[in-house]
Amino acid sequence: MKSSKPVLFIFLIAVIGLYGCYQSSKTTQKMILTPKKIVIAHRGASGYLPEHTLPAKAMAYAMQPDYLEQDLVLSKDNIPIVIHDIHLETVTDVARQFPERKRTDGRYYVIDFNYEELKQLNVTERFNPKTGKAVFKNRFPLWKSHFTLHSLQDEIEMIQGLNKSTGKNIGIYPEIKEPGFHRKEGKDISKIVLKILSEYGYTTKEDNCILQCFDAQELKRIRQELQSQLFLVQLIEYKEEETHLKEFAAYADGIGPYFKQLIKKVDSDGTIVFTSFVNDCHQLGLVVHAYTFRADQLGGMPTFEALLDAGFNKANLDGVFTDFPDKAVSFLRRQESK
Ligand code: G3P
Ligand code: CA
């Protein structure tokens, strides 16, 4: 009778081999994808204090998100200012202080002012300059206290200082705003920002800095021409852009979509059905950080908890941009402790 030992041996080798492949595919996936779900403080703790002010960033830091976001626009003297718009009149009193400096389109541009002038402006909660009314009526009151604009360097120094004094390691998540507009004004915002990031120690994917941009050509240029080794996130806002995932995967590490664009339909019982977008990204090794989760703008969801659950669990996002980092951090902590 033939011994069954060789067959058993081959079977065992096959099982060990398959297990090894499984483990290694898990390891590979872990190396490519963010190991845990993350919270990005969108413009700081902007649900509580005027967006992109240092107090809003300090408050956000204390809430312990994974990253603080910085939208960046250049001043006339090439200082990256932390501000969402290329215009000033939606969050400052520029129209009162410098009425003669508006362009023919009636708008005041960050790029027309030098840093010292920008520092003189009073910053307030986002408002509609036509009506003077706040965009989010239950947030920090308009024109109260005293807030100012600041540079990228100021914010990095505060975050790195807090990392030292608290022993934590919270990252930065800068966004290059409107590179095409800057180019038309004769400025290369990406080059300037990359140089500053490098001076502060942010050069590789391990340096706790994620660089984002809506302009795909520019983000590709950042990787290929400017040779950045940072973790790059391609922001998108239109359905059509979803068809370019493979091109994005050639230079980016993640995608930042508008959360609503991931929704395929909402059933009559309120169940949200998501598209395959997040899964498609994961298949390509891309993480997905969606924007913007707001407790005072629920988009039809019954509660903020339900919105976070939809994002983190149903849609399987790797991270969310939120104006309320405390709520998202506590949501994840509660979920992890279950
Ligand atoms: O950058 C991601 C998120 O901030 C969405 O864009 O318009 O708020 O800068 P925005
Ligand atoms: Ca942004």
PDB file of C-alpha atoms in Angstrom, residues 106-273:
ATOM      1  CA  GLY A 106     -15.940  94.369  -6.696  1.00  0.00           C
ATOM      2  CA  ARG A 107     -13.836  91.781  -4.849  1.00  0.00           C
ATOM      3  CA  TYR A 108     -10.809  92.046  -2.574  1.00  0.00           C
ATOM      4  CA  TYR A 109      -8.033  89.560  -3.317  1.00  0.00           C
ATOM      5  CA  VAL A 110      -5.583  88.157  -0.744  1.00  0.00           C
ATOM      6  CA  ILE A 111      -2.876  88.343  -3.431  1.00  0.00           C
ATOM      7  CA  ASP A 112      -3.233  92.161  -3.683  1.00  0.00           C
ATOM      8  CA  PHE A 113      -2.184  92.687  -0.061  1.00  0.00           C
ATOM      9  CA  ASN A 114       1.140  92.164   1.641  1.00  0.00           C
ATOM     10  CA  TYR A 115       1.422  90.217   4.867  1.00  0.00           C
ATOM     11  CA  GLU A 116       1.613  93.255   7.123  1.00  0.00           C
ATOM     12  CA  GLU A 117      -1.606  94.646   5.632  1.00  0.00           C
ATOM     13  CA  LEU A 118      -3.376  91.298   5.937  1.00  0.00           C
ATOM     14  CA  LYS A 119      -2.409  91.111   9.620  1.00  0.00           C
ATOM     15  CA  GLN A 120      -4.340  94.376  10.229  1.00  0.00           C
ATOM     16  CA  LEU A 121      -7.651  92.844   9.135  1.00  0.00           C
ATOM     17  CA  ASN A 122     -10.236  91.661  11.619  1.00  0.00           C
ATOM     18  CA  VAL A 123     -11.420  88.119  10.953  1.00  0.00           C
ATOM     19  CA  THR A 124     -14.910  86.952  11.807  1.00  0.00           C
ATOM     20  CA  GLU A 125     -17.303  84.077  11.292  1.00  0.00           C
ATOM     21  CA  ARG A 126     -18.024  83.456   7.561  1.00  0.00           C
ATOM     22  CA  PHE A 127     -20.727  85.814   6.278  1.00  0.00           C
ATOM     23  CA  ASN A 128     -22.464  86.891   3.103  1.00  0.00           C
ATOM     24  CA  PRO A 129     -20.958  90.296   2.198  1.00  0.00           C
ATOM     25  CA  LYS A 130     -24.151  91.294   0.341  1.00  0.00           C
ATOM     26  CA  THR A 131     -26.441  90.801   3.351  1.00  0.00           C
ATOM     27  CA  GLY A 132     -23.904  90.970   6.171  1.00  0.00           C
ATOM     28  CA  LYS A 133     -25.544  87.836   7.616  1.00  0.00           C
ATOM     29  CA  ALA A 134     -23.651  84.802   8.997  1.00  0.00           C
ATOM     30  CA  VAL A 135     -23.627  81.686   6.800  1.00  0.00           C
ATOM     31  CA  PHE A 136     -24.165  79.426   9.843  1.00  0.00           C
ATOM     32  CA  LYS A 137     -26.481  81.344  12.137  1.00  0.00           C
ATOM     33  CA  ASN A 138     -25.874  79.322  15.322  1.00  0.00           C
ATOM     34  CA  ARG A 139     -22.103  79.525  15.243  1.00  0.00           C
ATOM     35  CA  PHE A 140     -19.739  82.048  16.874  1.00  0.00           C
ATOM     36  CA  PRO A 141     -21.297  85.543  16.696  1.00  0.00           C
ATOM     37  CA  LEU A 142     -20.144  87.960  13.993  1.00  0.00           C
ATOM     38  CA  TRP A 143     -17.534  90.627  14.828  1.00  0.00           C
ATOM     39  CA  LYS A 144     -17.060  89.568  18.449  1.00  0.00           C
ATOM     40  CA  SER A 145     -13.640  89.342  20.123  1.00  0.00           C
ATOM     41  CA  HIS A 146     -10.520  89.794  17.973  1.00  0.00           C
ATOM     42  CA  PHE A 147      -9.230  87.354  15.388  1.00  0.00           C
ATOM     43  CA  THR A 148      -6.608  87.787  12.678  1.00  0.00           C
ATOM     44  CA  LEU A 149      -5.191  86.034   9.634  1.00  0.00           C
ATOM     45  CA  HIS A 150      -1.915  84.139   9.957  1.00  0.00           C
ATOM     46  CA  SER A 151       0.699  82.411   7.824  1.00  0.00           C
ATOM     47  CA  LEU A 152       1.303  78.712   7.221  1.00  0.00           C
ATOM     48  CA  GLN A 153       4.557  79.062   9.159  1.00  0.00           C
ATOM     49  CA  ASP A 154       2.713  80.484  12.202  1.00  0.00           C
ATOM     50  CA  GLU A 155       0.296  77.584  12.188  1.00  0.00           C
ATOM     51  CA  ILE A 156       2.927  74.892  11.737  1.00  0.00           C
ATOM     52  CA  GLU A 157       4.939  76.382  14.596  1.00  0.00           C
ATOM     53  CA  MET A 158       1.877  76.305  16.841  1.00  0.00           C
ATOM     54  CA  ILE A 159       1.042  72.692  15.948  1.00  0.00           C
ATOM     55  CA  GLN A 160       4.647  71.520  16.275  1.00  0.00           C
ATOM     56  CA  GLY A 161       4.917  73.455  19.552  1.00  0.00           C
ATOM     57  CA  LEU A 162       1.795  71.726  20.864  1.00  0.00           C
ATOM     58  CA  ASN A 163       3.118  68.373  19.680  1.00  0.00           C
ATOM     59  CA  LYS A 164       6.199  69.039  21.804  1.00  0.00           C
ATOM     60  CA  SER A 165       4.394  70.351  24.886  1.00  0.00           C
ATOM     61  CA  THR A 166       1.649  67.693  24.890  1.00  0.00           C
ATOM     62  CA  GLY A 167       3.706  64.765  23.624  1.00  0.00           C
ATOM     63  CA  LYS A 168       1.121  64.116  20.907  1.00  0.00           C
ATOM     64  CA  ASN A 169       1.734  63.924  17.187  1.00  0.00           C
ATOM     65  CA  ILE A 170      -1.068  65.657  15.316  1.00  0.00           C
ATOM     66  CA  GLY A 171      -0.516  66.170  11.607  1.00  0.00           C
ATOM     67  CA  ILE A 172      -1.103  68.951   9.126  1.00  0.00           C
ATOM     68  CA  TYR A 173      -3.287  68.690   6.005  1.00  0.00           C
ATOM     69  CA  PRO A 174      -2.518  71.711   3.765  1.00  0.00           C
ATOM     70  CA  GLU A 175      -4.461  72.474   0.582  1.00  0.00           C
ATOM     71  CA  ILE A 176      -3.010  74.342  -2.392  1.00  0.00           C
ATOM     72  CA  LYS A 177      -5.836  76.691  -3.396  1.00  0.00           C
ATOM     73  CA  GLU A 178      -6.375  77.668  -7.040  1.00  0.00           C
ATOM     74  CA  PRO A 179      -2.873  77.117  -8.470  1.00  0.00           C
ATOM     75  CA  GLY A 180      -4.085  78.312 -11.916  1.00  0.00           C
ATOM     76  CA  PHE A 181      -5.158  81.666 -10.471  1.00  0.00           C
ATOM     77  CA  HIS A 182      -1.799  82.026  -8.706  1.00  0.00           C
ATOM     78  CA  ARG A 183       0.044  81.204 -11.944  1.00  0.00           C
ATOM     79  CA  LYS A 184      -1.883  83.911 -13.816  1.00  0.00           C
ATOM     80  CA  GLU A 185      -0.747  86.305 -11.088  1.00  0.00           C
ATOM     81  CA  GLY A 186       2.854  85.239 -11.704  1.00  0.00           C
ATOM     82  CA  LYS A 187       3.198  83.011  -8.633  1.00  0.00           C
ATOM     83  CA  ASP A 188       4.041  79.329  -8.163  1.00  0.00           C
ATOM     84  CA  ILE A 189       2.168  78.551  -4.945  1.00  0.00           C
ATOM     85  CA  SER A 190       3.063  74.842  -4.917  1.00  0.00           C
ATOM     86  CA  LYS A 191       6.815  75.487  -5.067  1.00  0.00           C
ATOM     87  CA  ILE A 192       6.588  78.038  -2.255  1.00  0.00           C
ATOM     88  CA  VAL A 193       4.468  75.769  -0.034  1.00  0.00           C
ATOM     89  CA  LEU A 194       6.636  72.674  -0.637  1.00  0.00           C
ATOM     90  CA  LYS A 195       9.751  74.634   0.337  1.00  0.00           C
ATOM     91  CA  ILE A 196       8.172  75.736   3.622  1.00  0.00           C
ATOM     92  CA  LEU A 197       6.896  72.229   4.369  1.00  0.00           C
ATOM     93  CA  SER A 198      10.361  70.861   3.768  1.00  0.00           C
ATOM     94  CA  GLU A 199      11.940  73.496   6.046  1.00  0.00           C
ATOM     95  CA  TYR A 200       9.607  72.316   8.818  1.00  0.00           C
ATOM     96  CA  GLY A 201      10.446  68.647   8.269  1.00  0.00           C
ATOM     97  CA  TYR A 202       7.561  67.541   6.072  1.00  0.00           C
ATOM     98  CA  THR A 203       9.009  65.760   3.058  1.00  0.00           C
ATOM     99  CA  THR A 204       7.879  62.115   3.099  1.00  0.00           C
ATOM    100  CA  LYS A 205       4.748  60.045   3.698  1.00  0.00           C
ATOM    101  CA  GLU A 206       5.983  59.313   7.222  1.00  0.00           C
ATOM    102  CA  ASP A 207       6.098  62.992   8.212  1.00  0.00           C
ATOM    103  CA  ASN A 208       2.441  63.377   9.243  1.00  0.00           C
ATOM    104  CA  CYS A 209       1.542  65.793   6.475  1.00  0.00           C
ATOM    105  CA  ILE A 210      -1.050  65.184   3.761  1.00  0.00           C
ATOM    106  CA  LEU A 211      -1.036  67.605   0.837  1.00  0.00           C
ATOM    107  CA  GLN A 212      -4.324  68.119  -1.041  1.00  0.00           C
ATOM    108  CA  CYS A 213      -5.456  69.959  -4.158  1.00  0.00           C
ATOM    109  CA  PHE A 214      -8.562  70.084  -6.378  1.00  0.00           C
ATOM    110  CA  ASP A 215      -6.456  70.757  -9.496  1.00  0.00           C
ATOM    111  CA  ALA A 216      -5.422  67.338 -10.871  1.00  0.00           C
ATOM    112  CA  GLN A 217      -2.779  68.700 -13.229  1.00  0.00           C
ATOM    113  CA  GLU A 218      -1.164  70.559 -10.367  1.00  0.00           C
ATOM    114  CA  LEU A 219      -1.168  67.608  -7.964  1.00  0.00           C
ATOM    115  CA  LYS A 220       0.374  65.455 -10.695  1.00  0.00           C
ATOM    116  CA  ARG A 221       2.984  68.177 -11.221  1.00  0.00           C
ATOM    117  CA  ILE A 222       3.687  68.224  -7.476  1.00  0.00           C
ATOM    118  CA  ARG A 223       4.506  64.511  -7.628  1.00  0.00           C
ATOM    119  CA  GLN A 224       6.242  64.310 -10.997  1.00  0.00           C
ATOM    120  CA  GLU A 225       7.874  67.668 -11.752  1.00  0.00           C
ATOM    121  CA  LEU A 226       8.370  68.992  -8.209  1.00  0.00           C
ATOM    122  CA  GLN A 227       9.249  65.462  -7.030  1.00  0.00           C
ATOM    123  CA  SER A 228       7.331  65.611  -3.763  1.00  0.00           C
ATOM    124  CA  GLN A 229       7.366  62.386  -1.740  1.00  0.00           C
ATOM    125  CA  LEU A 230       4.526  63.575   0.529  1.00  0.00           C
ATOM    126  CA  PHE A 231       1.227  61.712   0.930  1.00  0.00           C
ATOM    127  CA  LEU A 232      -0.965  63.358  -1.740  1.00  0.00           C
ATOM    128  CA  VAL A 233      -4.761  63.535  -1.835  1.00  0.00           C
ATOM    129  CA  GLN A 234      -6.620  64.416  -5.013  1.00  0.00           C
ATOM    130  CA  LEU A 235      -9.755  66.393  -4.160  1.00  0.00           C
ATOM    131  CA  ILE A 236     -12.756  65.961  -6.436  1.00  0.00           C
ATOM    132  CA  GLU A 237     -16.256  67.392  -6.531  1.00  0.00           C
ATOM    133  CA  TYR A 238     -17.900  66.166  -9.752  1.00  0.00           C
ATOM    134  CA  LYS A 239     -19.188  62.757 -10.836  1.00  0.00           C
ATOM    135  CA  GLU A 240     -17.219  62.996 -14.063  1.00  0.00           C
ATOM    136  CA  GLU A 241     -13.938  63.076 -12.131  1.00  0.00           C
ATOM    137  CA  GLU A 242     -14.703  59.623 -10.712  1.00  0.00           C
ATOM    138  CA  THR A 243     -13.898  58.140 -14.127  1.00  0.00           C
ATOM    139  CA  HIS A 244     -10.242  59.201 -13.752  1.00  0.00           C
ATOM    140  CA  LEU A 245      -9.409  57.062 -10.728  1.00  0.00           C
ATOM    141  CA  LYS A 246      -6.641  55.091 -12.428  1.00  0.00           C
ATOM    142  CA  GLU A 247      -4.928  58.303 -13.550  1.00  0.00           C
ATOM    143  CA  PHE A 248      -5.182  59.685 -10.006  1.00  0.00           C
ATOM    144  CA  ALA A 249      -3.740  56.451  -8.598  1.00  0.00           C
ATOM    145  CA  ALA A 250      -0.609  56.968 -10.726  1.00  0.00           C
ATOM    146  CA  TYR A 251       0.478  59.937  -8.585  1.00  0.00           C
ATOM    147  CA  ALA A 252      -1.874  60.296  -5.587  1.00  0.00           C
ATOM    148  CA  ASP A 253      -2.251  58.257  -2.396  1.00  0.00           C
ATOM    149  CA  GLY A 254      -5.838  59.162  -1.694  1.00  0.00           C
ATOM    150  CA  ILE A 255      -8.993  60.838  -2.951  1.00  0.00           C
ATOM    151  CA  GLY A 256     -11.030  63.539  -1.220  1.00  0.00           C
ATOM    152  CA  PRO A 257     -14.573  63.480  -2.614  1.00  0.00           C
ATOM    153  CA  TYR A 258     -17.636  65.523  -1.694  1.00  0.00           C
ATOM    154  CA  PHE A 259     -19.499  63.092   0.585  1.00  0.00           C
ATOM    155  CA  LYS A 260     -22.817  63.496  -1.210  1.00  0.00           C
ATOM    156  CA  GLN A 261     -21.359  62.370  -4.522  1.00  0.00           C
ATOM    157  CA  LEU A 262     -20.864  58.889  -3.023  1.00  0.00           C
ATOM    158  CA  ILE A 263     -24.600  58.420  -2.510  1.00  0.00           C
ATOM    159  CA  LYS A 264     -26.282  56.367  -5.224  1.00  0.00           C
ATOM    160  CA  LYS A 265     -29.819  56.650  -3.855  1.00  0.00           C
ATOM    161  CA  VAL A 266     -31.830  56.936  -0.672  1.00  0.00           C
ATOM    162  CA  ASP A 267     -34.526  54.264  -0.290  1.00  0.00           C
ATOM    163  CA  SER A 268     -38.040  55.150   0.843  1.00  0.00           C
ATOM    164  CA  ASP A 269     -37.210  53.903   4.358  1.00  0.00           C
ATOM    165  CA  GLY A 270     -34.257  56.312   4.493  1.00  0.00           C
ATOM    166  CA  THR A 271     -31.557  53.698   3.840  1.00  0.00           C
ATOM    167  CA  ILE A 272     -28.639  55.225   1.939  1.00  0.00           C
ATOM    168  CA  VAL A 273     -27.219  53.181  -0.895  1.00  0.00           C
TER     169      VAL A 273
END
